[in-house]
Amino acid sequence: MSNPSQKPLAIASDHAGFGLKESLKQALTRWGVAFEDLGTHSEASIDYPDFAHALASGVATGRYSRGVLVCGTGLGMCMAANRHQGVRAATCTEAFAARMTRQHNDANVLCLGSRITGPGLAEEILKTFLDTSFEGGRHAGRVTKIEV
Ligand code: RB5
């Protein structure tokens, strides 16, 4: 499993994504990928933007190499994370999208939906996301143009 830098990955979820986050943490540990768990730490109801903003600001400032956000659909987390400059969050429901968003968009935050994606597929998506490099070249200028 490649680690894009020496910095840890960050992972966070809301209550709906808590179970899948715990399962993905086991996979990260198995793969030897260093990570910080930014919560939430139970299935008690919380607001997903609070966790998305905490993780996204850590990615934006360079504290974390990349991030993983889990909520019920992966959509609300993605919307909130993408408000941060320099954060390119992508919701993926299969591995092809995870590979393409790394190769073409240099996505640095993966969003997953626990009510859509089961733990086995989520693990495959995460592995693909971590193992795939940005292609650069013609995509570099396009990625720069994403920022407003
Ligand atoms: C929580 O019920 C749910 O709204 C949240 O996990 C997420 O899916 C929002 O986008």
mmCIF file of C-alpha atoms and ligand atoms in Angstrom:
data_model
loop_
_atom_site.group_PDB
_atom_site.id
_atom_site.type_symbol
_atom_site.label_atom_id
_atom_site.label_comp_id
_atom_site.label_asym_id
_atom_site.label_seq_id
_atom_site.Cartn_x
_atom_site.Cartn_y
_atom_site.Cartn_z
ATOM 1 C CA MET A 1 0.000 0.000 0.000
ATOM 2 C CA SER A 2 1.529 3.285 -1.038
ATOM 3 C CA ASN A 3 1.641 6.196 1.340
ATOM 4 C CA PRO A 4 1.743 9.459 -0.612
ATOM 5 C CA SER A 5 3.762 11.155 2.129
ATOM 6 C CA GLN A 6 5.010 10.603 5.634
ATOM 7 C CA LYS A 7 1.970 12.458 6.942
ATOM 8 C CA PRO A 8 -0.928 10.436 8.311
ATOM 9 C CA LEU A 9 -4.238 10.000 6.623
ATOM 10 C CA ALA A 10 -7.285 11.389 8.433
ATOM 11 C CA ILE A 11 -10.579 9.540 8.697
ATOM 12 C CA ALA A 12 -13.887 10.811 10.089
ATOM 13 C CA SER A 13 -17.577 10.006 9.963
ATOM 14 C CA ASP A 14 -20.943 10.988 11.302
ATOM 15 C CA HIS A 15 -23.160 8.590 13.259
ATOM 16 C CA ALA A 16 -24.457 6.949 10.072
ATOM 17 C CA GLY A 17 -20.931 6.261 8.872
ATOM 18 C CA PHE A 18 -19.496 5.229 12.225
ATOM 19 C CA GLY A 19 -19.677 1.446 11.628
ATOM 20 C CA LEU A 20 -18.093 1.646 8.181
ATOM 21 C CA LYS A 21 -15.383 3.968 9.506
ATOM 22 C CA GLU A 22 -14.485 1.417 12.186
ATOM 23 C CA SER A 23 -14.282 -1.309 9.554
ATOM 24 C CA LEU A 24 -12.073 0.835 7.287
ATOM 25 C CA LYS A 25 -9.761 1.585 10.214
ATOM 26 C CA GLN A 26 -9.134 -2.151 10.536
ATOM 27 C CA ALA A 27 -8.191 -2.290 6.862
ATOM 28 C CA LEU A 28 -5.840 0.696 7.193
ATOM 29 C CA THR A 29 -4.160 -0.967 10.163
ATOM 30 C CA ARG A 30 -3.786 -4.217 8.209
ATOM 31 C CA TRP A 31 -2.194 -2.302 5.315
ATOM 32 C CA GLY A 32 0.180 -0.428 7.632
ATOM 33 C CA VAL A 33 -1.227 2.992 6.708
ATOM 34 C CA ALA A 34 -0.855 5.597 9.476
ATOM 35 C CA PHE A 35 -4.083 7.440 10.217
ATOM 36 C CA GLU A 36 -5.778 9.733 12.727
ATOM 37 C CA ASP A 37 -9.410 9.135 13.641
ATOM 38 C CA LEU A 38 -11.132 12.525 14.009
ATOM 39 C CA GLY A 39 -14.407 10.970 15.187
ATOM 40 C CA THR A 40 -17.243 10.562 15.632
ATOM 41 C CA HIS A 41 -16.777 7.826 18.184
ATOM 42 C CA SER A 42 -20.285 6.382 18.513
ATOM 43 C CA GLU A 43 -23.650 6.088 16.788
ATOM 44 C CA ALA A 44 -25.041 9.029 18.768
ATOM 45 C CA SER A 45 -26.513 11.570 16.375
ATOM 46 C CA ILE A 46 -24.212 14.444 15.380
ATOM 47 C CA ASP A 47 -23.961 16.889 12.441
ATOM 48 C CA TYR A 48 -21.812 15.658 9.544
ATOM 49 C CA PRO A 49 -20.504 19.116 8.508
ATOM 50 C CA ASP A 50 -18.681 19.510 11.831
ATOM 51 C CA PHE A 51 -16.582 16.443 11.058
ATOM 52 C CA ALA A 52 -16.173 17.210 7.366
ATOM 53 C CA HIS A 53 -14.836 20.693 8.165
ATOM 54 C CA ALA A 54 -12.410 19.389 10.809
ATOM 55 C CA LEU A 55 -10.937 16.861 8.399
ATOM 56 C CA ALA A 56 -10.937 19.137 5.355
ATOM 57 C CA SER A 57 -9.167 21.957 7.164
ATOM 58 C CA GLY A 58 -6.462 19.481 8.210
ATOM 59 C CA VAL A 59 -6.001 18.362 4.604
ATOM 60 C CA ALA A 60 -6.056 21.981 3.355
ATOM 61 C CA THR A 61 -3.321 23.032 5.779
ATOM 62 C CA GLY A 62 -1.176 19.994 4.969
ATOM 63 C CA ARG A 63 -1.463 18.312 8.324
ATOM 64 C CA TYR A 64 -2.878 15.182 6.674
ATOM 65 C CA SER A 65 -1.825 13.590 3.392
ATOM 66 C CA ARG A 66 -5.367 12.679 2.420
ATOM 67 C CA GLY A 67 -8.748 12.184 4.060
ATOM 68 C CA VAL A 68 -11.604 9.710 4.186
ATOM 69 C CA LEU A 69 -15.116 10.855 5.139
ATOM 70 C CA VAL A 70 -18.025 8.500 5.755
ATOM 71 C CA CYS A 71 -21.672 9.464 6.168
ATOM 72 C CA GLY A 72 -24.913 7.786 5.098
ATOM 73 C CA THR A 73 -24.566 8.687 1.417
ATOM 74 C CA GLY A 74 -21.090 10.240 1.163
ATOM 75 C CA LEU A 75 -22.792 13.305 -0.309
ATOM 76 C CA GLY A 76 -23.232 15.799 2.522
ATOM 77 C CA MET A 77 -19.674 15.189 3.716
ATOM 78 C CA CYS A 78 -18.419 15.812 0.176
ATOM 79 C CA MET A 79 -20.327 19.079 -0.182
ATOM 80 C CA ALA A 80 -18.920 20.418 3.086
ATOM 81 C CA ALA A 81 -15.332 19.264 2.439
ATOM 82 C CA ASN A 82 -15.270 20.869 -1.004
ATOM 83 C CA ARG A 83 -15.887 24.301 0.546
ATOM 84 C CA HIS A 84 -12.238 24.278 1.633
ATOM 85 C CA GLN A 85 -9.670 25.695 -0.749
ATOM 86 C CA GLY A 86 -7.288 23.022 -1.966
ATOM 87 C CA VAL A 87 -9.602 20.182 -1.008
ATOM 88 C CA ARG A 88 -10.851 17.993 -3.836
ATOM 89 C CA ALA A 89 -13.319 15.556 -2.326
ATOM 90 C CA ALA A 90 -15.016 12.843 -4.393
ATOM 91 C CA THR A 91 -17.845 10.497 -3.493
ATOM 92 C CA CYS A 92 -17.143 7.065 -4.943
ATOM 93 C CA THR A 93 -19.405 4.034 -5.075
ATOM 94 C CA GLU A 94 -17.040 1.821 -7.076
ATOM 95 C CA ALA A 95 -13.310 1.468 -7.694
ATOM 96 C CA PHE A 96 -13.279 2.841 -11.263
ATOM 97 C CA ALA A 97 -14.365 6.268 -10.030
ATOM 98 C CA ALA A 98 -11.795 6.132 -7.228
ATOM 99 C CA ARG A 99 -9.017 5.406 -9.722
ATOM 100 C CA MET A 100 -10.120 8.078 -12.182
ATOM 101 C CA THR A 101 -10.567 10.782 -9.573
ATOM 102 C CA ARG A 102 -6.997 10.183 -8.411
ATOM 103 C CA GLN A 103 -5.531 10.006 -11.949
ATOM 104 C CA HIS A 104 -7.408 12.961 -13.430
ATOM 105 C CA ASN A 105 -8.640 15.147 -10.534
ATOM 106 C CA ASP A 106 -5.911 14.553 -7.933
ATOM 107 C CA ALA A 107 -8.693 14.034 -5.389
ATOM 108 C CA ASN A 108 -7.365 14.245 -1.854
ATOM 109 C CA VAL A 109 -10.498 13.312 0.110
ATOM 110 C CA LEU A 110 -12.537 10.147 -0.479
ATOM 111 C CA CYS A 111 -16.193 10.200 0.602
ATOM 112 C CA LEU A 112 -18.134 6.996 1.137
ATOM 113 C CA GLY A 113 -21.779 6.271 1.917
ATOM 114 C CA SER A 114 -22.432 3.548 4.470
ATOM 115 C CA ARG A 115 -26.057 3.212 3.338
ATOM 116 C CA ILE A 116 -24.922 2.615 -0.246
ATOM 117 C CA THR A 117 -21.601 0.808 -0.060
ATOM 118 C CA GLY A 118 -20.868 -2.295 1.996
ATOM 119 C CA PRO A 119 -17.601 -2.830 3.863
ATOM 120 C CA GLY A 120 -15.971 -5.136 1.301
ATOM 121 C CA LEU A 121 -16.524 -2.792 -1.627
ATOM 122 C CA ALA A 122 -15.636 0.253 0.497
ATOM 123 C CA GLU A 123 -12.305 -1.379 1.314
ATOM 124 C CA GLU A 124 -11.609 -1.992 -2.377
ATOM 125 C CA ILE A 125 -12.491 1.620 -3.198
ATOM 126 C CA LEU A 126 -10.232 2.925 -0.444
ATOM 127 C CA LYS A 127 -7.327 0.701 -1.525
ATOM 128 C CA THR A 128 -7.677 1.924 -5.111
ATOM 129 C CA PHE A 129 -7.840 5.538 -3.941
ATOM 130 C CA LEU A 130 -4.644 5.161 -1.904
ATOM 131 C CA ASP A 131 -2.719 3.185 -4.533
ATOM 132 C CA THR A 132 -3.435 5.417 -7.535
ATOM 133 C CA SER A 133 -1.250 8.388 -8.451
ATOM 134 C CA PHE A 134 -2.210 11.658 -10.126
ATOM 135 C CA GLU A 135 -1.225 11.567 -13.801
ATOM 136 C CA GLY A 136 -0.352 15.271 -13.997
ATOM 137 C CA GLY A 137 0.355 16.421 -17.562
ATOM 138 C CA ARG A 138 -2.745 17.814 -19.247
ATOM 139 C CA HIS A 139 -4.726 17.234 -16.055
ATOM 140 C CA ALA A 140 -2.555 19.539 -13.924
ATOM 141 C CA GLY A 141 -3.795 22.771 -15.471
ATOM 142 C CA ARG A 142 -7.382 21.588 -15.321
ATOM 143 C CA VAL A 143 -7.107 20.801 -11.629
ATOM 144 C CA THR A 144 -5.689 24.285 -11.035
ATOM 145 C CA LYS A 145 -8.768 25.716 -12.740
ATOM 146 C CA ILE A 146 -11.095 24.011 -10.234
ATOM 147 C CA GLU A 147 -10.381 26.680 -7.614
ATOM 148 C CA VAL A 148 -12.501 29.840 -7.758
HETATM 149 C C1 RB5 B 1 -27.666 11.302 8.399
HETATM 150 O O1 RB5 B 1 -28.978 10.830 8.571
HETATM 151 C C2 RB5 B 1 -27.409 11.584 6.941
HETATM 152 O O2 RB5 B 1 -28.130 12.673 6.520
HETATM 153 C C3 RB5 B 1 -25.935 11.791 6.698
HETATM 154 O O3 RB5 B 1 -25.230 10.678 7.144
HETATM 155 C C4 RB5 B 1 -25.485 11.994 5.267
HETATM 156 O O4 RB5 B 1 -25.965 10.962 4.450
HETATM 157 C C5 RB5 B 1 -25.706 13.311 4.693
HETATM 158 O O5 RB5 B 1 -25.358 13.571 3.527
#
